XYZ file of C-alpha atoms in Angstrom:
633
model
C 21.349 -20.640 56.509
C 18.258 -22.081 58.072
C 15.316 -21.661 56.319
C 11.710 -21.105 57.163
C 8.817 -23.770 55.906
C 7.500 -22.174 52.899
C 4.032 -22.003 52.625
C 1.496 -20.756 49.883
C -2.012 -20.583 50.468
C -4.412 -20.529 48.074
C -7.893 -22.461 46.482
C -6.823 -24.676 43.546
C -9.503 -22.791 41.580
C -7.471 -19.886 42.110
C -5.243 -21.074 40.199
C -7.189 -22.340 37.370
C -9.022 -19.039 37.203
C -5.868 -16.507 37.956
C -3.075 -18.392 36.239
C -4.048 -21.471 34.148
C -7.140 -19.527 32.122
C -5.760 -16.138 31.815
C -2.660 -16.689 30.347
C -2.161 -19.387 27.439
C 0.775 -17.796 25.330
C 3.960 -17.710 25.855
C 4.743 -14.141 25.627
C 2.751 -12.815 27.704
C 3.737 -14.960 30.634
C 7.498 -13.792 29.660
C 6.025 -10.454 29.934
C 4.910 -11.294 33.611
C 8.259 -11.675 34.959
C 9.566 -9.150 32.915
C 7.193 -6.495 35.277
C 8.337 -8.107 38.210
C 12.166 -7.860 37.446
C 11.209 -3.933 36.647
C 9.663 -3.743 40.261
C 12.521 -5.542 41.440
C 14.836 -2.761 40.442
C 16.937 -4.872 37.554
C 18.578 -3.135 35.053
C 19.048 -6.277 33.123
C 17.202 -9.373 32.432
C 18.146 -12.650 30.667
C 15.119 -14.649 28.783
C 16.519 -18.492 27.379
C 14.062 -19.725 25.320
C 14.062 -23.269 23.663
C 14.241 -22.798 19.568
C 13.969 -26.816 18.744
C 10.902 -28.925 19.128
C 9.497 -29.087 23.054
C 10.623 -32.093 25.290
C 9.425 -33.072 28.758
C 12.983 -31.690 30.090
C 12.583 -28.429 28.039
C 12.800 -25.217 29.783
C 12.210 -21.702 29.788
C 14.755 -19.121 31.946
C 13.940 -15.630 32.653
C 17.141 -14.329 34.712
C 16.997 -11.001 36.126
C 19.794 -9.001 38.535
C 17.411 -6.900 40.260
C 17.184 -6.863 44.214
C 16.681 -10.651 44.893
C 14.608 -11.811 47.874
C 15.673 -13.389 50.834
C 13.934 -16.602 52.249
C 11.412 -14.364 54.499
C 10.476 -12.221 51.296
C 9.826 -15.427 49.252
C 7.342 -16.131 51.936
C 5.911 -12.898 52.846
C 5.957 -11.653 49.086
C 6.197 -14.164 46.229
C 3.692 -16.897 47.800
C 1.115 -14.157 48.878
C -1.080 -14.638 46.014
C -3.834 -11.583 45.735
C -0.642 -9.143 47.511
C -1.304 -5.624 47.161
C 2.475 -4.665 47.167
C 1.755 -1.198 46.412
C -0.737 -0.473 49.425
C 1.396 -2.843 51.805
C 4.592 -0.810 50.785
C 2.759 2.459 51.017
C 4.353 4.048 47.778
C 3.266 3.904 44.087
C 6.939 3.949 43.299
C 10.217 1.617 43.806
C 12.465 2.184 46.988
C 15.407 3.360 44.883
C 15.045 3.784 41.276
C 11.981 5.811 41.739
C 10.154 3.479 39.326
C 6.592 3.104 38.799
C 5.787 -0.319 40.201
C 3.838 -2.073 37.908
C 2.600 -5.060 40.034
C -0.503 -4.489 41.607
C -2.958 -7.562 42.343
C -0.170 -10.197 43.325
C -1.404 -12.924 40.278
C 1.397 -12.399 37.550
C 3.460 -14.986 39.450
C 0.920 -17.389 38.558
C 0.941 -16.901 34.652
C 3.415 -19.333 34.164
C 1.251 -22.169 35.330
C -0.847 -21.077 32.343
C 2.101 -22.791 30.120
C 3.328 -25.301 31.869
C 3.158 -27.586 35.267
C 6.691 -26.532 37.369
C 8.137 -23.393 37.703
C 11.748 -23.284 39.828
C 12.784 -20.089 41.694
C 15.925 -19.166 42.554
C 16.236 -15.878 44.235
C 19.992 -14.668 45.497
C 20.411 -11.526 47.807
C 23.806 -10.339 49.931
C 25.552 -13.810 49.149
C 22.539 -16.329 49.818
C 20.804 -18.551 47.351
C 17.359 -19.844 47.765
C 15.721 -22.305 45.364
C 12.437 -24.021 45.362
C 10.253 -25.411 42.980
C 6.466 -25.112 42.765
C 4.089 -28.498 40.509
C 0.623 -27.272 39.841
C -0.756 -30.774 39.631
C 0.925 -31.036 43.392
C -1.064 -27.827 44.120
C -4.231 -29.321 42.730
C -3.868 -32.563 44.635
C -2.552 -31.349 47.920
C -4.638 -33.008 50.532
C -6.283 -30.138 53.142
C -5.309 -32.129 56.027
C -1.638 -31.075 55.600
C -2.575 -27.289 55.442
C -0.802 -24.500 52.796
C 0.627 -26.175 50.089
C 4.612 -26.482 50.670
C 7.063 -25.902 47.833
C 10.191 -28.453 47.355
C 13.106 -26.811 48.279
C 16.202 -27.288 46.093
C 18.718 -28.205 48.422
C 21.046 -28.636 45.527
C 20.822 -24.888 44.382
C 20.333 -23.172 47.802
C 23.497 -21.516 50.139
C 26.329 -19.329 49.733
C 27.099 -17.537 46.346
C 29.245 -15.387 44.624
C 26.470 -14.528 42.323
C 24.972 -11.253 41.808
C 21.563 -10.266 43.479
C 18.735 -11.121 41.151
C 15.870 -13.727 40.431
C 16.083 -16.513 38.251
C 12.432 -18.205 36.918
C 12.223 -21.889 35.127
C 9.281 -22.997 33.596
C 9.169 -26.832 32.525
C 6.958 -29.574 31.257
C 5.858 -26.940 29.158
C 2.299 -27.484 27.534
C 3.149 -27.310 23.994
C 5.655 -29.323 21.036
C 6.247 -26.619 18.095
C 9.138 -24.839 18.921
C 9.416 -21.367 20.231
C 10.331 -18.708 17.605
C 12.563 -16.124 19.813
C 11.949 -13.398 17.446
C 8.557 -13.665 17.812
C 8.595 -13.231 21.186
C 11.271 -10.317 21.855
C 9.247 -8.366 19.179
C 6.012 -9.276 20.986
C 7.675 -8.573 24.473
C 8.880 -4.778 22.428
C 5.756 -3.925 21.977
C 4.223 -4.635 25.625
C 6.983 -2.616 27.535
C 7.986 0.615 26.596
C 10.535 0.677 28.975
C 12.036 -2.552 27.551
C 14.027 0.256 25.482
C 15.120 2.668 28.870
C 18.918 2.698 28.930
C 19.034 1.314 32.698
C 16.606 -1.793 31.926
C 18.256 -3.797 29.001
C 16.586 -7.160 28.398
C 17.741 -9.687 26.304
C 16.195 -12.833 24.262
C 18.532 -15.437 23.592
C 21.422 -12.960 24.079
C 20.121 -10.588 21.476
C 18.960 -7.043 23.010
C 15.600 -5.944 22.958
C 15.892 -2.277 20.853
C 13.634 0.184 19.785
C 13.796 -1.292 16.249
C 11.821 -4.008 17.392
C 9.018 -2.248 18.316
C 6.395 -0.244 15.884
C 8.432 2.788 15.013
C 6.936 5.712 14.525
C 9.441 6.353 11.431
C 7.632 4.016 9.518
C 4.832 5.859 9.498
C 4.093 7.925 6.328
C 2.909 10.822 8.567
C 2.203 10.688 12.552
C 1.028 12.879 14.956
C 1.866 14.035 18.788
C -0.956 13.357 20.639
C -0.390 17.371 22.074
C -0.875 18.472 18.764
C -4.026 16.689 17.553
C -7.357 19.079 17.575
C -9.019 17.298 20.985
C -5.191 17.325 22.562
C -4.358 15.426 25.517
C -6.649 15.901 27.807
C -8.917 13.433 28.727
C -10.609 14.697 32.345
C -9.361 18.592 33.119
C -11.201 18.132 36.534
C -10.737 14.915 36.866
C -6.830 15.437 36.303
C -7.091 12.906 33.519
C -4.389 13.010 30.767
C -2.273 11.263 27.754
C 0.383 10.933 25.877
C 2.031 9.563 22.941
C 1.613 9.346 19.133
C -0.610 8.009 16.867
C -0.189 7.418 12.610
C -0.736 5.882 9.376
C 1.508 3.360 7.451
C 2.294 2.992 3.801
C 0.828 -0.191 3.877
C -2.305 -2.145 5.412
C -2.126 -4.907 7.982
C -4.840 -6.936 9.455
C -2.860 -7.939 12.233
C -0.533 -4.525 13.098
C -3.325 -2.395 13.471
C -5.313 0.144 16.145
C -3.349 1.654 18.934
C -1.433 0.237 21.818
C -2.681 1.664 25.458
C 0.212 1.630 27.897
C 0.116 1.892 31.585
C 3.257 2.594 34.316
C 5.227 1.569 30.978
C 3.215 -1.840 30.124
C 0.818 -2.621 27.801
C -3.041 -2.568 29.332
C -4.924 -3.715 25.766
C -3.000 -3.646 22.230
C -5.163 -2.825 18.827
C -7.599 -1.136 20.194
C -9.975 0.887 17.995
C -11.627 2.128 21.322
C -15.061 0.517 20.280
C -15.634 2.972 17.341
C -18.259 1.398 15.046
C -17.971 3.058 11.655
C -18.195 1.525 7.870
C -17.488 4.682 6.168
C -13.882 4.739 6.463
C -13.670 0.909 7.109
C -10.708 0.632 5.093
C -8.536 3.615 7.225
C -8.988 1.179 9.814
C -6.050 -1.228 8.532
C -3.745 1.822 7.993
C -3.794 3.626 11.620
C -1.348 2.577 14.778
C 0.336 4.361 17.561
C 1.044 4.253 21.368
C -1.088 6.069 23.931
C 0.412 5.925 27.705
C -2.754 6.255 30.044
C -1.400 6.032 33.718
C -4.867 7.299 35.314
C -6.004 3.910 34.514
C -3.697 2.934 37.427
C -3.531 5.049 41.044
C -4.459 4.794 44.776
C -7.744 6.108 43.750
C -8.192 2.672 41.446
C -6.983 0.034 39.037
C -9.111 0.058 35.478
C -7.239 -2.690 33.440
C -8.435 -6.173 33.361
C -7.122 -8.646 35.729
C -5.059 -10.339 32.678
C -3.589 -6.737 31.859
C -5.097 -7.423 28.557
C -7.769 -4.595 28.638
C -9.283 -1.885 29.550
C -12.108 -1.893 31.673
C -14.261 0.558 29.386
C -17.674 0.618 31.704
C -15.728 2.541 33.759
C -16.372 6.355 34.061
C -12.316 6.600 33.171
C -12.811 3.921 30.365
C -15.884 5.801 29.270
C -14.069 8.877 29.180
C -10.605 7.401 27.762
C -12.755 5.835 24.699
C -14.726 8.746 23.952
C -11.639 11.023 23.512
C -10.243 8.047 21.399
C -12.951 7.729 19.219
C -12.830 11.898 18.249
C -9.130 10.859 17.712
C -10.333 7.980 15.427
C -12.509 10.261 13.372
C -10.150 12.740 12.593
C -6.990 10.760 11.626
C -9.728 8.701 9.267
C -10.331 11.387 8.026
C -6.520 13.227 7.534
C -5.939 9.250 6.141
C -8.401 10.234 3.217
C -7.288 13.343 2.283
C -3.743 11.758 2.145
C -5.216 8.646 -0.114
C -7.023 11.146 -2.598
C -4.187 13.155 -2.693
C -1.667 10.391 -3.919
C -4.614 8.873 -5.944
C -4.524 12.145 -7.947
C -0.717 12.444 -8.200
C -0.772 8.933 -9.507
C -3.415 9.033 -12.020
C -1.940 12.497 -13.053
C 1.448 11.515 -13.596
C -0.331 8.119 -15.259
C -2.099 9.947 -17.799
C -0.110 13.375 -17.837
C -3.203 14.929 -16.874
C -2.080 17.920 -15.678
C -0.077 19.114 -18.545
C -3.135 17.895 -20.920
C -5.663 20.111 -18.266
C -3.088 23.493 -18.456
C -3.409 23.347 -22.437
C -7.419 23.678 -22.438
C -9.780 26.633 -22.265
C -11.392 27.660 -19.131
C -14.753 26.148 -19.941
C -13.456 23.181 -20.679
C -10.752 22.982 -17.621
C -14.151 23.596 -15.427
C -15.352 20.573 -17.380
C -12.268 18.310 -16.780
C -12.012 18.982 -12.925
C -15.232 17.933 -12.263
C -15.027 14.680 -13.836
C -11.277 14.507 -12.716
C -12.702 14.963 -8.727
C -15.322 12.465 -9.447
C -13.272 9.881 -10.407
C -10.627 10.663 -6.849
C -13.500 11.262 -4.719
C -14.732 7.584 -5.822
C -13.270 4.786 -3.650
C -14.338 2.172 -6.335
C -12.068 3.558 -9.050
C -8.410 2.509 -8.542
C -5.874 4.477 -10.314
C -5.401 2.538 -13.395
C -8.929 2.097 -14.054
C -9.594 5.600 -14.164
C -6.849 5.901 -17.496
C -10.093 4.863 -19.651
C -12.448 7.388 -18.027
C -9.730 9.658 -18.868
C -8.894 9.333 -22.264
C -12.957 9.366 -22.701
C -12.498 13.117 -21.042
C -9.420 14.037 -23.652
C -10.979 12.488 -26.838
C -14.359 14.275 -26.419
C -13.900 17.712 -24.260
C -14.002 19.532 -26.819
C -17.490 18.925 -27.544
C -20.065 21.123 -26.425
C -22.794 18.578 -25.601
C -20.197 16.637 -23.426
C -19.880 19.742 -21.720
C -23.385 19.897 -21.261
C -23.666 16.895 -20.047
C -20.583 16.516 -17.649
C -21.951 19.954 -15.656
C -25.186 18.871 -15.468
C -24.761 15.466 -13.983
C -21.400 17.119 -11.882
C -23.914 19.313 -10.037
C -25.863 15.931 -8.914
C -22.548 14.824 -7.956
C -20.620 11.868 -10.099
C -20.019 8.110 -8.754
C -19.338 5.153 -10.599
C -23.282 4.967 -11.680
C -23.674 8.317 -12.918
C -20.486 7.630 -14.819
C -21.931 4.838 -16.593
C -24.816 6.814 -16.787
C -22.311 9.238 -18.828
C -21.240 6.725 -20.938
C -24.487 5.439 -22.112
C -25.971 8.863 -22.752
C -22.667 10.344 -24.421
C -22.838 6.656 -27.022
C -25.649 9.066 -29.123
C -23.745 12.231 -28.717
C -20.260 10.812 -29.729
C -21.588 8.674 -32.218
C -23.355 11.601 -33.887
C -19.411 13.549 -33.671
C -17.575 10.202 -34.584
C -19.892 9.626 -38.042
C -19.067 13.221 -39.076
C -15.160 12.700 -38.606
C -15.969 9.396 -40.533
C -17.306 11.275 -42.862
C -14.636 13.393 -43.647
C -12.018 10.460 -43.558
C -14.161 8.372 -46.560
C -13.786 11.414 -48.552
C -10.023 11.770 -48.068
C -10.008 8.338 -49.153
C -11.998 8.349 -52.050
C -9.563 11.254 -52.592
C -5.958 9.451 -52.431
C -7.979 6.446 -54.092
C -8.765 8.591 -57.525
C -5.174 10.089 -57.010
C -3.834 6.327 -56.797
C -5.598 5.143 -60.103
C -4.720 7.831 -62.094
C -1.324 7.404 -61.027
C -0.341 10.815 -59.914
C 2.800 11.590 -59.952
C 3.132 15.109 -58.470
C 4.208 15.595 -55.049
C 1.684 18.620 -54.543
C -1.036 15.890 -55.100
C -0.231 12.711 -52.741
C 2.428 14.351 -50.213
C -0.131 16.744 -48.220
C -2.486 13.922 -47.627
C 0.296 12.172 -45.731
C 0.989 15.173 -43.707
C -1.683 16.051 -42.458
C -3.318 12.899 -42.056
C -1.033 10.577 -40.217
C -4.168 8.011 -39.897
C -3.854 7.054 -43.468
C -1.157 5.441 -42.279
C -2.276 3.518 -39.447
C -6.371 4.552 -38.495
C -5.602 3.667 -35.028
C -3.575 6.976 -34.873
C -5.637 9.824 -33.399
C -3.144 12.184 -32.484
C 0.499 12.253 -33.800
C 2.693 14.826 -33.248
C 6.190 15.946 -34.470
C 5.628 15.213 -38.114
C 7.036 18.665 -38.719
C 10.184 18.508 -36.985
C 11.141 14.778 -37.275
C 10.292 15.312 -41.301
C 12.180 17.958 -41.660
C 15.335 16.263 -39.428
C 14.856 13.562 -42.208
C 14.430 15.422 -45.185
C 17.621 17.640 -44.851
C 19.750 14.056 -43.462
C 18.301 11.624 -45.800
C 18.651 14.378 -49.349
C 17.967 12.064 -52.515
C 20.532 11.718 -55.255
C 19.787 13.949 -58.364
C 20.817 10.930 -59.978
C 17.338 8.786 -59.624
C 15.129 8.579 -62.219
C 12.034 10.663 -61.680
C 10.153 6.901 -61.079
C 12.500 5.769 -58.197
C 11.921 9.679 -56.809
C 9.978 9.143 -53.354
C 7.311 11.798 -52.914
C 8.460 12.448 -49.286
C 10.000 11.091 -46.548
C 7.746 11.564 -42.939
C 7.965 11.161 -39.102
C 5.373 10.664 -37.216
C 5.440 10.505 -33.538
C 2.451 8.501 -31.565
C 2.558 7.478 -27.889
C 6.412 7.708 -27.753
C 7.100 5.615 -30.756
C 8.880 7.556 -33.878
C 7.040 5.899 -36.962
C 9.626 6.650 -40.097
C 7.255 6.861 -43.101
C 9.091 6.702 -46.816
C 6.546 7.692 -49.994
C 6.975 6.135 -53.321
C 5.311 6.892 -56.531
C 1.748 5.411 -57.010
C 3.552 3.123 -60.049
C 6.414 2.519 -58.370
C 7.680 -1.743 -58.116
C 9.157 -2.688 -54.832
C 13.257 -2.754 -54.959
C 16.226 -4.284 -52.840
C 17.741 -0.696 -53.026
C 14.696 0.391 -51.313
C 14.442 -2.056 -48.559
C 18.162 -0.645 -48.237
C 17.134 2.328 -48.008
C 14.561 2.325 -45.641
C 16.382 0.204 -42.992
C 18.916 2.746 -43.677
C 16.760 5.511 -42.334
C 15.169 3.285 -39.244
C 19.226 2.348 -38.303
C 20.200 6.230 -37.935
C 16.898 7.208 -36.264
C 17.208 4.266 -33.500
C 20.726 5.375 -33.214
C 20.527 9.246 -33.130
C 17.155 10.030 -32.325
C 15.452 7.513 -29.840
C 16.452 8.134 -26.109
C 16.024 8.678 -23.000
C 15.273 12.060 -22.785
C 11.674 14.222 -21.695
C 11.198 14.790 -25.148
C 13.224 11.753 -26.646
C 10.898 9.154 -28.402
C 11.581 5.339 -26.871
C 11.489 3.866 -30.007
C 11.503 3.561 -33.813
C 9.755 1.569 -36.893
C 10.367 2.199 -40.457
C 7.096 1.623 -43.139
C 7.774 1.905 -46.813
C 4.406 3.083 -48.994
C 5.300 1.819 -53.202
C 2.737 0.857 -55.748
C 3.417 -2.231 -56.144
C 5.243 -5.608 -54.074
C 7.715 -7.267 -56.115
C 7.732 -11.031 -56.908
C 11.510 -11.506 -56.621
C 12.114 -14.484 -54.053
C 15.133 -12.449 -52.715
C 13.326 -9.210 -52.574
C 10.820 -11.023 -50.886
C 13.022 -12.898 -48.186
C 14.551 -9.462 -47.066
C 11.043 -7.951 -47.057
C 10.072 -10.427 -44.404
C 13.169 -10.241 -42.445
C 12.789 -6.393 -42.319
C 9.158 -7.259 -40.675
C 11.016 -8.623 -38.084
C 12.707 -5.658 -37.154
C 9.494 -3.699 -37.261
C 10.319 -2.510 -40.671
C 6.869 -2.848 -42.937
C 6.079 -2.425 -46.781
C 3.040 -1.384 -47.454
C 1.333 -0.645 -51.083
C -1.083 2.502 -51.716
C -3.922 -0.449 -51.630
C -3.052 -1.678 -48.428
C -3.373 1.601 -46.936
C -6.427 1.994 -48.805
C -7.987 -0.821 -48.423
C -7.493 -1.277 -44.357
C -8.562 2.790 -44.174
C -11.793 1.512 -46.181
C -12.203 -1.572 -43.668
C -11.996 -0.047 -40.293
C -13.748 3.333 -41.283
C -16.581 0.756 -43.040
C -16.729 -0.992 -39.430
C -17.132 2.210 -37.193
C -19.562 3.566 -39.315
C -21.460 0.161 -39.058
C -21.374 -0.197 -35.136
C -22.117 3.672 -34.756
C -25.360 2.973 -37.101
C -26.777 0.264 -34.323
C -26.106 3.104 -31.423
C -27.358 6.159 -33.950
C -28.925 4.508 -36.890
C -30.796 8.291 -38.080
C -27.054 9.035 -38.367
C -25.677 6.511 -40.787
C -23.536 7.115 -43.538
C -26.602 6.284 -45.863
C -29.033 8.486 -44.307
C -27.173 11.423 -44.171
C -26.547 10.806 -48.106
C -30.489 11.026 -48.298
C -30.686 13.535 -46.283
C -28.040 16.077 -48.713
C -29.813 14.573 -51.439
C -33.533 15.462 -50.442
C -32.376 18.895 -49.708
């Protein structure tokens, strides 16, 4: 085969402008030849990349089995820099596959020198192998008196072969020493080619194929939207003849870096993460949940090229860009927007199922329901409060709705509109009202325990006395307790289980037996006499109780309570070592003894300190004053 004199012309600041400065990553130089094999027809292409640490000898393959070029299209074609293919081959489309040719300005063959120094192509068509091998510090020194610059011609890879038609591309003396992560760059190369995942154009990295999983998938999205069926639709220019297509949505989760939409055009990406120049800071946040793939081909005709000479951007000063980022930016707004409804909408079903809201709200009146979805739509409307923060501002709402001034005051600040600062706002102003509400409960607690304390002293003995104080008071017990609930089911389960012996002495009689439910625990409460001494056949007894309850009662059920203690109420402790020793290793097993005092006394304490810190937020309201007051009257 005899072979013409290659020749490329071309300044040496083309070059440096066109190859070397436009392209600096290794992907998207892969992704150059990866349009060319497309334009050259190849259903398949073969990228080799190095995985271990970069040596002089390293290199880069990009095999393709397209059309191939003889030694007068190397010339004509692949050293033309600045070729036009499309105008000088008079179609917008490929001779035989119909495909739309991508190449367009005749520089992608220089993005390799933007990576390395040497690039070697080998190009076979009908049988015949040409090889030659271009240096871009030759190019950059090659002395004008000898004319074009002259590739070396690889004698040893040039002539007759069996091979199939195709191109083969190796880069060398590659300008970098980490190692090349393939992964990185099929998933990279996924996302700039849609049509890396077309059945007739397989490409493969390292001999693993390029699929649509490696791309963003629109199945990850928690909800996405055709582009045909968004409010603005598709059209970008109806006189113009301007259109898209594609998809955009919202992920589960945030990213910084897989963000904004992908613009595709003739099947390759034109700028990635765009966020088509929308300046917003209300919905700032949306911004890191939002992706999709728009395919633009009017960026790309006869009638003009609107993508950046890297193919990195869109040309947006444009009267196509213009009207391409204007239409984007309506989309923008209104999948923010969707994206907040969504994010309010699981806010709500999380605190609700965190604070079993709803089932709370459908037992109220319809005053105070009105009340509760105010400050409920306060707190989801606020993008300050995160779902377990709003469990406090909750439980505030539950303890006090009942109230009529924090009614009152809920509607009137709810028709200024709540946010975190009228919340606190809330807080500080309810302090007088619920402190006022709190010292009257308190009230009413000191005299139930001045009550059981005069019962206590004078040691009564009759059931009728001590037992309904129990009942109906489960805070006696512990005065952290502000609602229980069951006592009258899980007592009576206990009474008719646990029946005492008509046997015991009227002393060793209990005065009831009590279960108490609070926040999924099942507390199992056993009443003694007011003179009654601490015995091992009590302990016995009570651990009995606790043993059957965690064994038949606690589950895993709706209604099943998680868990069970045991407490044991007697007059006195006994001073029996052994006694004593089991008494502590019941403790263990959250399995108390606790005397009438105890109760008493702790009751006393806590009720003495609310009281006290309500006084500093209420003083005209302390216990003392009020005493005046009644006295005075």
């Amino acid at each position: 085969m005899t072979l013409p004199e290659f020749r490329m012309h071309f300044e040496p600041t083309t070059i440096e402008h066109l190859g070397h400065s436009l392209y600096t990553r290794i992907a998207p130089v892969i992704g150059e030849l990866v349009s060319n094999s497309w334009d050259a027809e190849a259903e398949k292409v073969e990228i080799t990349i190095p995985e271990t640490s970069i040596t002089p000898d390293t290199e880069i393959v990009v095999r393709d089995y397209g059309n191939g070029m003889n030694p007068n299209e190397i010339n004509d074609a692949y050293l033309q820099i600045g070729r036009n293919c499309r105008v000088e081959l008079g179609r917008e489309v490929t001779k035989n596959k119909k495909r739309d040719i991508m190449g367009r300005k005749g520089i992608g063959k220089l993005a390799a020198f933007g990576v390395a120094n040497e690039v070697e192509l080998r190009s076979i068509k009908n049988g015949e192998a040409v090889c030659i091998k271009l240096n871009f510090n030759d190019m950059k020194t090659w002395p004008k008196e000898k004319g074009d610059y002259q590739p070396v011609v690889v004698d040893s890879r040039t002539g007759k072969t069996s091979e199939e038609n195709g191109t083969e591309l190796r880069i060398r003396q590659i300008q970098r020493s980490t190692p090349i992560v393939s992964e990185i760059v099929r998933k990279e190369l996924a996302r700039r080619f849609i049509i890396v995942t077309k059945k007739d154009f397989e490409v493969y990295v390292n001999g693993t194929k390029i699929t649509k999983a490696d791309r963003r998938l629109r199945e990850d999205c928690k909800k996405s939207w055709e582009i045909n069926d968004l409010p603005m639709g598709n059209i970008i220019s109806q006189s113009a003849g301007w259109q898209v297509d594609g998809w955009i949505g919202v992920t589960s989760k945030t990213s910084q870096t897989e963000r904004g939409l992908d613009i595709f055009v003739r099947g390759k990406a034109a700028e990635l993460n765009t966020m088509f120049n929308l300046k917003t800071t209300t919905t700032q946040f949306a911004r890191s949940y939002v992706v999709g793939e728009i395919t633009a081909n009017f960026l790309d005709t006869q009638k003009g090229d609107f993508v950046g000479t890297g193919r990195s951007s869109v040309q947006w000063e444009t009267l196509p860009g213009e009207a391409l980022e204007k239409w984007g930016q309506e989309v923008l707004k209104y999948i923010f927007a969707e994206w907040l409804k969504m994010q309010k909408k699981e806010k709500e079903d999380k605190i609700a199922k965190l604070t079993n809201f709803h089932t709370w709200y459908q037992s109220r009146t319809t005053r105070e329901q009105k009340v509760a979805k105010t400050f409920f739509d306060a707190i989801i409307n606020d993008e300050n409060i995160e779902p377990e923060s709003a469990k406090p501002l909750l439980e505030m709402l539950k303890t006090n709705i009942e109230y009529q001034a924090f009614q009152d005051l809920v509607e009137e600040i709810g028709e200024k509109g709540i946010s975190v600062e009228t919340l606190i706002k809330l807080f500080n102003d309810w302090r007088i009202i619920e402190a006022r509400e709190h010292l009257i409960l308190s009230d009413g607690r000191f005299e139930i325990i001045e009550q059981l304390d005069d019962l206590v002293e004078r040691g009564a003995l009759e059931v009728q006395h001590i037992q309904p104080i129990f009942e109906e008071h489960g805070w006696i017990v512990n005065p952290s307790w502000n609602e229980v609930t069951g006592q009258n089911r899980y007592s009576k389960l206990l009474r008719e289980q646990f029946e005492e012996s008509s046997k015991l002495t009227e002393k060793d009689r209990r005065i009831d037996i009590l279960g108490y439910e609070v926040g999924g625990t099942l507390h199992v409460v056993e009443i003694k006499r007011p003179d009654k001494t601490l015995s091992w056949a009590d302990l016995d007894q009570i651990e009995r109780y606790v043993r059957w309850v965690r064994k038949n009662v606690v589950g895993t059920g709706k209604d099943s309570p998680r868990y069970a203690t045991g407490l044991l109420i007697v007059g006195r402790l006994s001073r029996d070592s052994t006694i004593q020793d089991k008494q502590t290793a019941l403790a263990g097993q959250d399995i108390r003894v606790e005397t009438f005092r105890d109760l008493l006394h702790t009751s006393e304490k806590v009720y003495g300190l609310v009281d006290e810190r309500l006084q500093k937020i209420a003083p005209e309201y302390s216990r003392k004053k009020r005493k005046e007051r009644k006295r005075s009257k």
